[in-house]
Amino acid sequence: GAISDDGSRIFWTAAFGVGPLYVRIDGAETVQIAPANAQFRVASPDGERVIYSVGKELFEGSVEPGASTSTKIAGEVDGFMGASRDTQLLYLVSQEDLDAEGPAKAGEHDLYLYRAQEDSFAFIGALSGDDAREVFGSEESEPTLTPIARAPFLRSSRISADGLYAAFASSAPLTGYDNTDQPSGRADAEVFLYDAQEDELLCASCNPSGARPHGENRATAVNPYWAAATIPGWENQSHA
């Protein structure tokens, strides 16, 4: 959940993680936003806008005293990477083709930037299946980092406060660099930086010589994971 900057609005789900979503307004009124199976994602600082998912669908809710209205943003959503502080820029992964005539393909784990004011999607790249997992669990049982992990300490991504920059790790060759690990032959995770102003994706960790990486085996029995570089999970859970 979340609390608005002035403390007048409190968002919460009536269950652990997934359940009915509510907002408490001015300590006097409780408004239901979603009836069941909702997953809170993020809320605006003024508490007037909330992003949440129900199953594979992502919604934006507008909250007013006495009522709330919701609009679907996307379906077939694999996960949510993050948002700008004002929630106007959202990063999400969906298997829907959301960029009209652009390069995205339905059925792939496509990473998008959604601009709420324009109601438009910018395709960033197609992530791998290992990337597109919303990891839950404890650090001991689910040690794999993914850019859309629900558990903050397992999330290998960061979004700037203005939403114009996104840093994330992925094992997909998003910029054409051959990330096949030299010793193992597995696809190594690399770190990427997306600039929304320039609509430009750079690989920050790829070897500039073009030589294939020497990664590290971070795999477990249930989570195959090799990495040449990554972004550590959140350490301060209260700011995740």
XYZ file of C-alpha atoms in Angstrom:
240
model
C 0.000 0.000 0.000
C 0.914 3.671 0.200
C 0.163 6.930 2.029
C -0.254 10.237 0.224
C 2.289 12.956 0.960
C -0.135 14.904 3.150
C -1.290 11.752 4.970
C -4.922 12.213 3.938
C -5.181 9.051 1.840
C -4.101 5.504 2.677
C -4.166 2.662 0.137
C -4.214 -0.973 1.207
C -5.368 -4.447 0.195
C -7.522 -6.466 2.565
C -5.260 -9.515 2.273
C -1.568 -10.340 2.063
C -0.403 -9.128 -1.353
C -3.585 -9.743 -3.375
C -7.164 -8.912 -2.357
C -9.783 -6.146 -2.422
C -8.137 -2.718 -2.804
C -9.299 0.249 -0.701
C -8.409 3.852 0.039
C -9.108 5.615 3.339
C -9.804 9.337 2.834
C -9.261 11.941 5.586
C -9.704 9.299 8.265
C -13.456 9.411 7.690
C -14.345 7.499 4.548
C -13.286 4.203 2.977
C -13.686 3.756 -0.779
C -13.302 0.421 -2.520
C -11.222 0.642 -5.700
C -11.211 -3.012 -6.782
C -13.460 -5.766 -5.390
C -11.080 -8.750 -5.338
C -7.735 -10.199 -6.451
C -6.140 -6.756 -6.820
C -2.389 -6.177 -6.538
C -1.424 -2.632 -5.544
C 1.425 -1.247 -7.668
C 1.918 2.466 -7.003
C -0.016 5.623 -6.096
C 0.572 9.282 -6.906
C 1.905 11.545 -4.118
C -1.440 13.383 -3.860
C -3.349 10.098 -3.572
C -5.644 10.908 -6.502
C -4.297 8.215 -8.821
C -3.477 4.558 -8.174
C -2.033 1.824 -10.392
C -3.006 -1.774 -9.698
C -3.393 -5.117 -11.417
C -6.046 -7.810 -11.381
C -4.758 -11.062 -12.784
C -3.001 -10.264 -16.068
C -4.625 -6.829 -16.476
C -3.166 -3.481 -15.373
C -5.454 -0.592 -14.363
C -5.270 3.056 -13.398
C -7.765 4.248 -10.815
C -8.936 7.807 -10.196
C -9.995 8.435 -6.616
C -12.478 11.057 -5.407
C -14.421 11.305 -2.151
C -17.256 8.819 -2.352
C -16.176 7.064 -5.529
C -13.382 5.737 -7.713
C -13.237 4.957 -11.427
C -10.811 2.591 -13.128
C -9.511 2.318 -16.683
C -7.650 -0.642 -18.140
C -4.118 0.150 -19.299
C -3.029 -3.210 -20.711
C -3.699 -6.939 -20.679
C -1.494 -10.033 -20.800
C 0.796 -8.275 -18.337
C 3.769 -10.321 -17.100
C 4.780 -7.742 -14.542
C 5.359 -4.151 -13.494
C 8.865 -2.659 -13.412
C 8.134 0.724 -11.868
C 6.892 4.268 -12.385
C 7.727 7.923 -12.131
C 6.874 9.492 -8.804
C 3.792 11.190 -10.273
C 2.707 7.838 -11.869
C 2.421 9.435 -15.315
C 5.186 7.231 -16.758
C 4.879 3.471 -16.212
C 7.219 0.613 -17.149
C 5.530 -2.732 -17.686
C 6.021 -6.069 -19.431
C 3.148 -7.419 -21.542
C 2.611 -10.103 -24.149
C 0.154 -7.827 -25.949
C 1.248 -5.900 -29.038
C 0.709 -2.387 -27.654
C 2.785 -0.164 -29.931
C 0.473 -0.140 -32.967
C 2.686 -0.387 -36.057
C 5.908 -0.622 -34.039
C 8.308 -3.566 -33.655
C 6.634 -5.277 -30.674
C 5.194 -8.737 -31.264
C 2.286 -10.396 -29.493
C 3.285 -13.388 -27.397
C 6.720 -12.032 -26.478
C 7.721 -10.532 -23.120
C 7.696 -6.955 -24.383
C 8.935 -4.156 -22.148
C 7.046 -0.878 -22.658
C 7.015 2.673 -21.391
C 3.421 3.871 -20.991
C 2.777 7.631 -21.067
C -0.518 8.208 -19.290
C -1.132 11.751 -20.493
C -0.768 10.641 -24.113
C -2.228 7.151 -23.590
C 0.676 5.800 -25.664
C 3.183 2.958 -25.453
C 6.856 2.982 -26.440
C 8.412 -0.434 -27.081
C 11.810 -0.808 -25.374
C 12.705 -4.444 -26.055
C 11.639 -8.074 -25.709
C 12.858 -9.595 -22.446
C 13.730 -13.238 -21.933
C 11.466 -15.712 -20.202
C 13.790 -15.737 -17.188
C 13.480 -11.933 -16.942
C 9.683 -11.917 -17.177
C 8.942 -13.494 -13.806
C 7.363 -11.746 -10.838
C 9.395 -13.481 -8.171
C 7.834 -13.762 -4.713
C 9.245 -15.799 -1.854
C 12.055 -15.346 0.598
C 15.638 -14.615 -0.280
C 16.567 -18.159 0.720
C 13.975 -19.915 -1.461
C 13.898 -17.509 -4.452
C 17.335 -15.945 -4.806
C 16.983 -15.035 -8.482
C 16.927 -11.341 -9.373
C 14.484 -10.224 -12.076
C 13.576 -6.711 -13.267
C 9.879 -7.224 -12.432
C 10.164 -9.182 -9.169
C 7.413 -8.315 -6.700
C 9.796 -8.862 -3.793
C 11.857 -5.621 -3.716
C 15.071 -7.326 -2.593
C 14.919 -9.456 -5.757
C 14.165 -6.622 -8.211
C 17.043 -5.902 -10.588
C 15.726 -2.590 -11.893
C 15.492 1.075 -10.915
C 13.358 3.923 -12.284
C 14.359 7.571 -11.846
C 11.931 9.795 -9.930
C 10.912 11.616 -13.115
C 10.511 8.299 -14.952
C 12.756 9.370 -17.826
C 15.444 6.783 -17.099
C 15.176 3.064 -16.400
C 18.088 0.814 -15.465
C 17.524 -2.931 -15.481
C 19.240 -6.288 -15.944
C 18.220 -8.700 -18.695
C 19.562 -11.886 -20.259
C 18.044 -10.952 -23.641
C 20.429 -9.525 -26.308
C 18.498 -6.247 -26.431
C 21.128 -4.206 -28.270
C 22.519 -6.955 -30.496
C 25.535 -7.748 -28.305
C 26.296 -11.486 -28.116
C 25.849 -12.148 -24.396
C 26.532 -15.890 -24.635
C 28.730 -16.751 -21.669
C 32.130 -18.014 -22.816
C 32.607 -20.805 -20.235
C 29.007 -22.057 -19.985
C 27.321 -21.154 -23.261
C 24.380 -19.707 -21.302
C 22.894 -16.245 -21.897
C 24.400 -13.865 -19.349
C 22.389 -11.041 -17.806
C 23.705 -7.590 -18.679
C 22.718 -4.130 -17.402
C 20.808 -1.756 -19.678
C 19.893 1.923 -19.450
C 16.851 3.349 -21.231
C 16.563 7.078 -21.944
C 12.896 7.945 -22.495
C 13.634 11.439 -23.814
C 15.822 10.072 -26.590
C 13.981 6.722 -26.840
C 17.412 5.109 -26.653
C 18.503 1.830 -25.063
C 22.168 1.311 -24.161
C 23.965 -1.700 -22.703
C 26.011 -0.299 -19.842
C 27.862 -3.519 -19.029
C 28.458 -5.059 -22.465
C 32.100 -5.412 -23.438
C 32.814 -2.513 -25.850
C 35.262 -4.738 -27.756
C 32.382 -7.049 -28.646
C 34.032 -9.998 -26.881
C 31.596 -12.382 -25.227
C 31.277 -12.136 -21.442
C 32.706 -14.289 -18.666
C 29.712 -14.458 -16.345
C 29.002 -15.856 -12.912
C 26.794 -18.824 -12.119
C 24.116 -17.649 -9.686
C 21.767 -20.529 -10.423
C 19.823 -22.734 -8.039
C 17.956 -25.960 -8.701
C 14.796 -24.061 -9.641
C 16.235 -20.820 -11.004
C 18.825 -21.012 -13.802
C 20.657 -17.705 -13.719
C 23.976 -16.551 -15.146
C 25.097 -12.941 -15.008
C 27.915 -10.851 -16.397
C 26.442 -7.861 -14.530
C 23.311 -7.076 -12.582
C 21.625 -4.530 -10.333
C 21.342 -5.534 -6.664
C 17.934 -5.868 -5.053
C 16.596 -3.174 -2.760
C 18.223 -3.024 0.658
C 15.880 -0.494 2.323
C 12.463 -2.134 1.975
C 10.599 0.974 3.164
C 11.736 2.863 0.041
C 11.322 0.035 -2.495
